[in-house]
């Protein structure tokens, strides 16, 4: 009687183990920011002087910016662009990647 119970237990354990999906690693907001945003917005969210001269309205990602811009609003700008200076990244970033970038921008703003 123990053998059939043991076999059933092993079958169930194997089935359960095979149905477990590996945890999906979230998008790396910092890496995506460095790849797509750093050139214009700077390493720490402070645009370089050359970018400020070229794009006078480019924001600095500081506490004031973060207080006025939710992560959702940053995703919206990444998705649709803002003006002729800030293009859409919809063709470069997936929605979860945009969310990761927005979260990282908020991290940068908290440091200033």
PDB file of C-alpha atoms in Angstrom:
ATOM      1  CA  UNK A   1       0.000   0.000   0.000  1.00  0.00           C
ATOM      2  CA  UNK A   2       2.956   2.322   0.627  1.00  0.00           C
ATOM      3  CA  UNK A   3       4.335   1.894  -2.891  1.00  0.00           C
ATOM      4  CA  UNK A   4       1.264   3.313  -4.750  1.00  0.00           C
ATOM      5  CA  UNK A   5       1.140   6.237  -2.315  1.00  0.00           C
ATOM      6  CA  UNK A   6       4.831   6.891  -2.853  1.00  0.00           C
ATOM      7  CA  UNK A   7       4.400   6.804  -6.635  1.00  0.00           C
ATOM      8  CA  UNK A   8       1.441   9.203  -6.504  1.00  0.00           C
ATOM      9  CA  UNK A   9       3.440  11.544  -4.260  1.00  0.00           C
ATOM     10  CA  UNK A  10       6.395  11.513  -6.642  1.00  0.00           C
ATOM     11  CA  UNK A  11       4.169  12.135  -9.655  1.00  0.00           C
ATOM     12  CA  UNK A  12       2.471  15.074  -7.934  1.00  0.00           C
ATOM     13  CA  UNK A  13       5.788  16.521  -6.760  1.00  0.00           C
ATOM     14  CA  UNK A  14       7.244  16.265 -10.263  1.00  0.00           C
ATOM     15  CA  UNK A  15       4.172  17.875 -11.822  1.00  0.00           C
ATOM     16  CA  UNK A  16       4.249  20.709  -9.305  1.00  0.00           C
ATOM     17  CA  UNK A  17       7.963  21.312  -9.851  1.00  0.00           C
ATOM     18  CA  UNK A  18       7.593  21.426 -13.629  1.00  0.00           C
ATOM     19  CA  UNK A  19       4.777  23.968 -13.443  1.00  0.00           C
ATOM     20  CA  UNK A  20       6.826  26.465 -11.425  1.00  0.00           C
ATOM     21  CA  UNK A  21       7.951  29.278 -13.675  1.00  0.00           C
ATOM     22  CA  UNK A  22      11.279  30.951 -13.002  1.00  0.00           C
ATOM     23  CA  UNK A  23      10.933  34.443 -11.556  1.00  0.00           C
ATOM     24  CA  UNK A  24      11.089  37.036 -14.312  1.00  0.00           C
ATOM     25  CA  UNK A  25      13.710  39.634 -13.698  1.00  0.00           C
ATOM     26  CA  UNK A  26      12.286  43.138 -13.936  1.00  0.00           C
ATOM     27  CA  UNK A  27      13.623  45.683 -16.372  1.00  0.00           C
ATOM     28  CA  UNK A  28      16.775  47.476 -15.191  1.00  0.00           C
ATOM     29  CA  UNK A  29      15.735  51.129 -15.031  1.00  0.00           C
ATOM     30  CA  UNK A  30      19.259  52.408 -14.459  1.00  0.00           C
ATOM     31  CA  UNK A  31      20.713  50.514 -17.429  1.00  0.00           C
ATOM     32  CA  UNK A  32      17.833  51.605 -19.669  1.00  0.00           C
ATOM     33  CA  UNK A  33      18.213  55.222 -18.487  1.00  0.00           C
ATOM     34  CA  UNK A  34      21.950  55.135 -19.191  1.00  0.00           C
ATOM     35  CA  UNK A  35      21.332  53.708 -22.646  1.00  0.00           C
ATOM     36  CA  UNK A  36      18.463  56.001 -23.680  1.00  0.00           C
ATOM     37  CA  UNK A  37      18.346  59.105 -21.482  1.00  0.00           C
ATOM     38  CA  UNK A  38      21.774  59.881 -20.065  1.00  0.00           C
ATOM     39  CA  UNK A  39      23.089  61.693 -23.129  1.00  0.00           C
ATOM     40  CA  UNK A  40      20.497  64.459 -22.784  1.00  0.00           C
ATOM     41  CA  UNK A  41      19.461  64.291 -19.120  1.00  0.00           C
ATOM     42  CA  UNK A  42      22.870  63.552 -17.606  1.00  0.00           C
ATOM     43  CA  UNK A  43      24.219  60.733 -15.477  1.00  0.00           C
ATOM     44  CA  UNK A  44      22.519  61.941 -12.301  1.00  0.00           C
ATOM     45  CA  UNK A  45      19.532  63.674 -13.877  1.00  0.00           C
ATOM     46  CA  UNK A  46      21.264  67.009 -14.363  1.00  0.00           C
ATOM     47  CA  UNK A  47      21.567  67.814 -18.072  1.00  0.00           C
ATOM     48  CA  UNK A  48      25.049  68.785 -19.270  1.00  0.00           C
ATOM     49  CA  UNK A  49      25.586  72.453 -20.168  1.00  0.00           C
ATOM     50  CA  UNK A  50      25.683  71.601 -23.868  1.00  0.00           C
ATOM     51  CA  UNK A  51      22.217  70.018 -23.662  1.00  0.00           C
ATOM     52  CA  UNK A  52      20.849  72.914 -21.582  1.00  0.00           C
ATOM     53  CA  UNK A  53      22.113  75.317 -24.268  1.00  0.00           C
ATOM     54  CA  UNK A  54      20.594  73.230 -27.066  1.00  0.00           C
ATOM     55  CA  UNK A  55      17.327  72.453 -25.219  1.00  0.00           C
ATOM     56  CA  UNK A  56      16.660  75.261 -22.706  1.00  0.00           C
ATOM     57  CA  UNK A  57      13.485  73.601 -21.372  1.00  0.00           C
ATOM     58  CA  UNK A  58      15.129  70.250 -20.615  1.00  0.00           C
ATOM     59  CA  UNK A  59      14.304  69.386 -17.003  1.00  0.00           C
ATOM     60  CA  UNK A  60      16.643  68.495 -14.197  1.00  0.00           C
ATOM     61  CA  UNK A  61      15.443  65.440 -12.325  1.00  0.00           C
ATOM     62  CA  UNK A  62      15.446  66.915  -8.839  1.00  0.00           C
ATOM     63  CA  UNK A  63      13.022  66.919  -5.907  1.00  0.00           C
ATOM     64  CA  UNK A  64      10.965  69.716  -7.475  1.00  0.00           C
ATOM     65  CA  UNK A  65      10.593  67.787 -10.729  1.00  0.00           C
ATOM     66  CA  UNK A  66       9.631  64.607  -8.873  1.00  0.00           C
ATOM     67  CA  UNK A  67       7.037  66.449  -6.787  1.00  0.00           C
ATOM     68  CA  UNK A  68       5.399  67.678  -9.996  1.00  0.00           C
ATOM     69  CA  UNK A  69       5.688  64.491 -12.080  1.00  0.00           C
ATOM     70  CA  UNK A  70       4.371  61.071 -11.130  1.00  0.00           C
ATOM     71  CA  UNK A  71       5.931  57.939 -12.549  1.00  0.00           C
ATOM     72  CA  UNK A  72       2.816  57.563 -14.721  1.00  0.00           C
ATOM     73  CA  UNK A  73       3.336  61.039 -16.198  1.00  0.00           C
ATOM     74  CA  UNK A  74       6.954  60.179 -17.006  1.00  0.00           C
ATOM     75  CA  UNK A  75       5.796  56.984 -18.736  1.00  0.00           C
ATOM     76  CA  UNK A  76       3.307  59.083 -20.710  1.00  0.00           C
ATOM     77  CA  UNK A  77       6.098  61.368 -21.929  1.00  0.00           C
ATOM     78  CA  UNK A  78       8.263  58.375 -22.811  1.00  0.00           C
ATOM     79  CA  UNK A  79       5.346  56.858 -24.712  1.00  0.00           C
ATOM     80  CA  UNK A  80       4.143  59.930 -26.603  1.00  0.00           C
ATOM     81  CA  UNK A  81       7.017  62.402 -26.438  1.00  0.00           C
ATOM     82  CA  UNK A  82       6.554  65.947 -25.200  1.00  0.00           C
ATOM     83  CA  UNK A  83       7.504  68.289 -28.012  1.00  0.00           C
ATOM     84  CA  UNK A  84       9.891  68.404 -30.927  1.00  0.00           C
ATOM     85  CA  UNK A  85      12.811  68.142 -28.483  1.00  0.00           C
ATOM     86  CA  UNK A  86      11.588  65.082 -26.535  1.00  0.00           C
ATOM     87  CA  UNK A  87      10.685  62.296 -28.922  1.00  0.00           C
ATOM     88  CA  UNK A  88       8.645  59.201 -28.150  1.00  0.00           C
ATOM     89  CA  UNK A  89      10.473  56.072 -27.038  1.00  0.00           C
ATOM     90  CA  UNK A  90       7.538  53.784 -27.858  1.00  0.00           C
ATOM     91  CA  UNK A  91       9.566  52.154 -30.626  1.00  0.00           C
ATOM     92  CA  UNK A  92      12.583  51.567 -28.354  1.00  0.00           C
ATOM     93  CA  UNK A  93      11.168  50.681 -24.939  1.00  0.00           C
ATOM     94  CA  UNK A  94       8.482  48.247 -23.844  1.00  0.00           C
ATOM     95  CA  UNK A  95       5.877  49.443 -21.316  1.00  0.00           C
ATOM     96  CA  UNK A  96       7.589  47.636 -18.409  1.00  0.00           C
ATOM     97  CA  UNK A  97      10.914  49.177 -19.440  1.00  0.00           C
ATOM     98  CA  UNK A  98       9.350  52.653 -19.467  1.00  0.00           C
ATOM     99  CA  UNK A  99       8.010  52.032 -15.966  1.00  0.00           C
ATOM    100  CA  UNK A 100      11.474  50.970 -14.837  1.00  0.00           C
ATOM    101  CA  UNK A 101      13.005  54.152 -16.310  1.00  0.00           C
ATOM    102  CA  UNK A 102      10.331  56.285 -14.621  1.00  0.00           C
ATOM    103  CA  UNK A 103      11.062  54.609 -11.283  1.00  0.00           C
ATOM    104  CA  UNK A 104      14.776  55.266 -11.771  1.00  0.00           C
ATOM    105  CA  UNK A 105      14.122  58.925 -12.613  1.00  0.00           C
ATOM    106  CA  UNK A 106      12.252  59.164  -9.308  1.00  0.00           C
ATOM    107  CA  UNK A 107      15.274  57.603  -7.564  1.00  0.00           C
ATOM    108  CA  UNK A 108      17.527  60.236  -9.146  1.00  0.00           C
ATOM    109  CA  UNK A 109      15.201  63.015  -8.051  1.00  0.00           C
ATOM    110  CA  UNK A 110      15.242  61.785  -4.480  1.00  0.00           C
ATOM    111  CA  UNK A 111      19.039  62.232  -4.418  1.00  0.00           C
ATOM    112  CA  UNK A 112      18.932  65.975  -5.244  1.00  0.00           C
TER     113      UNK A 112
END
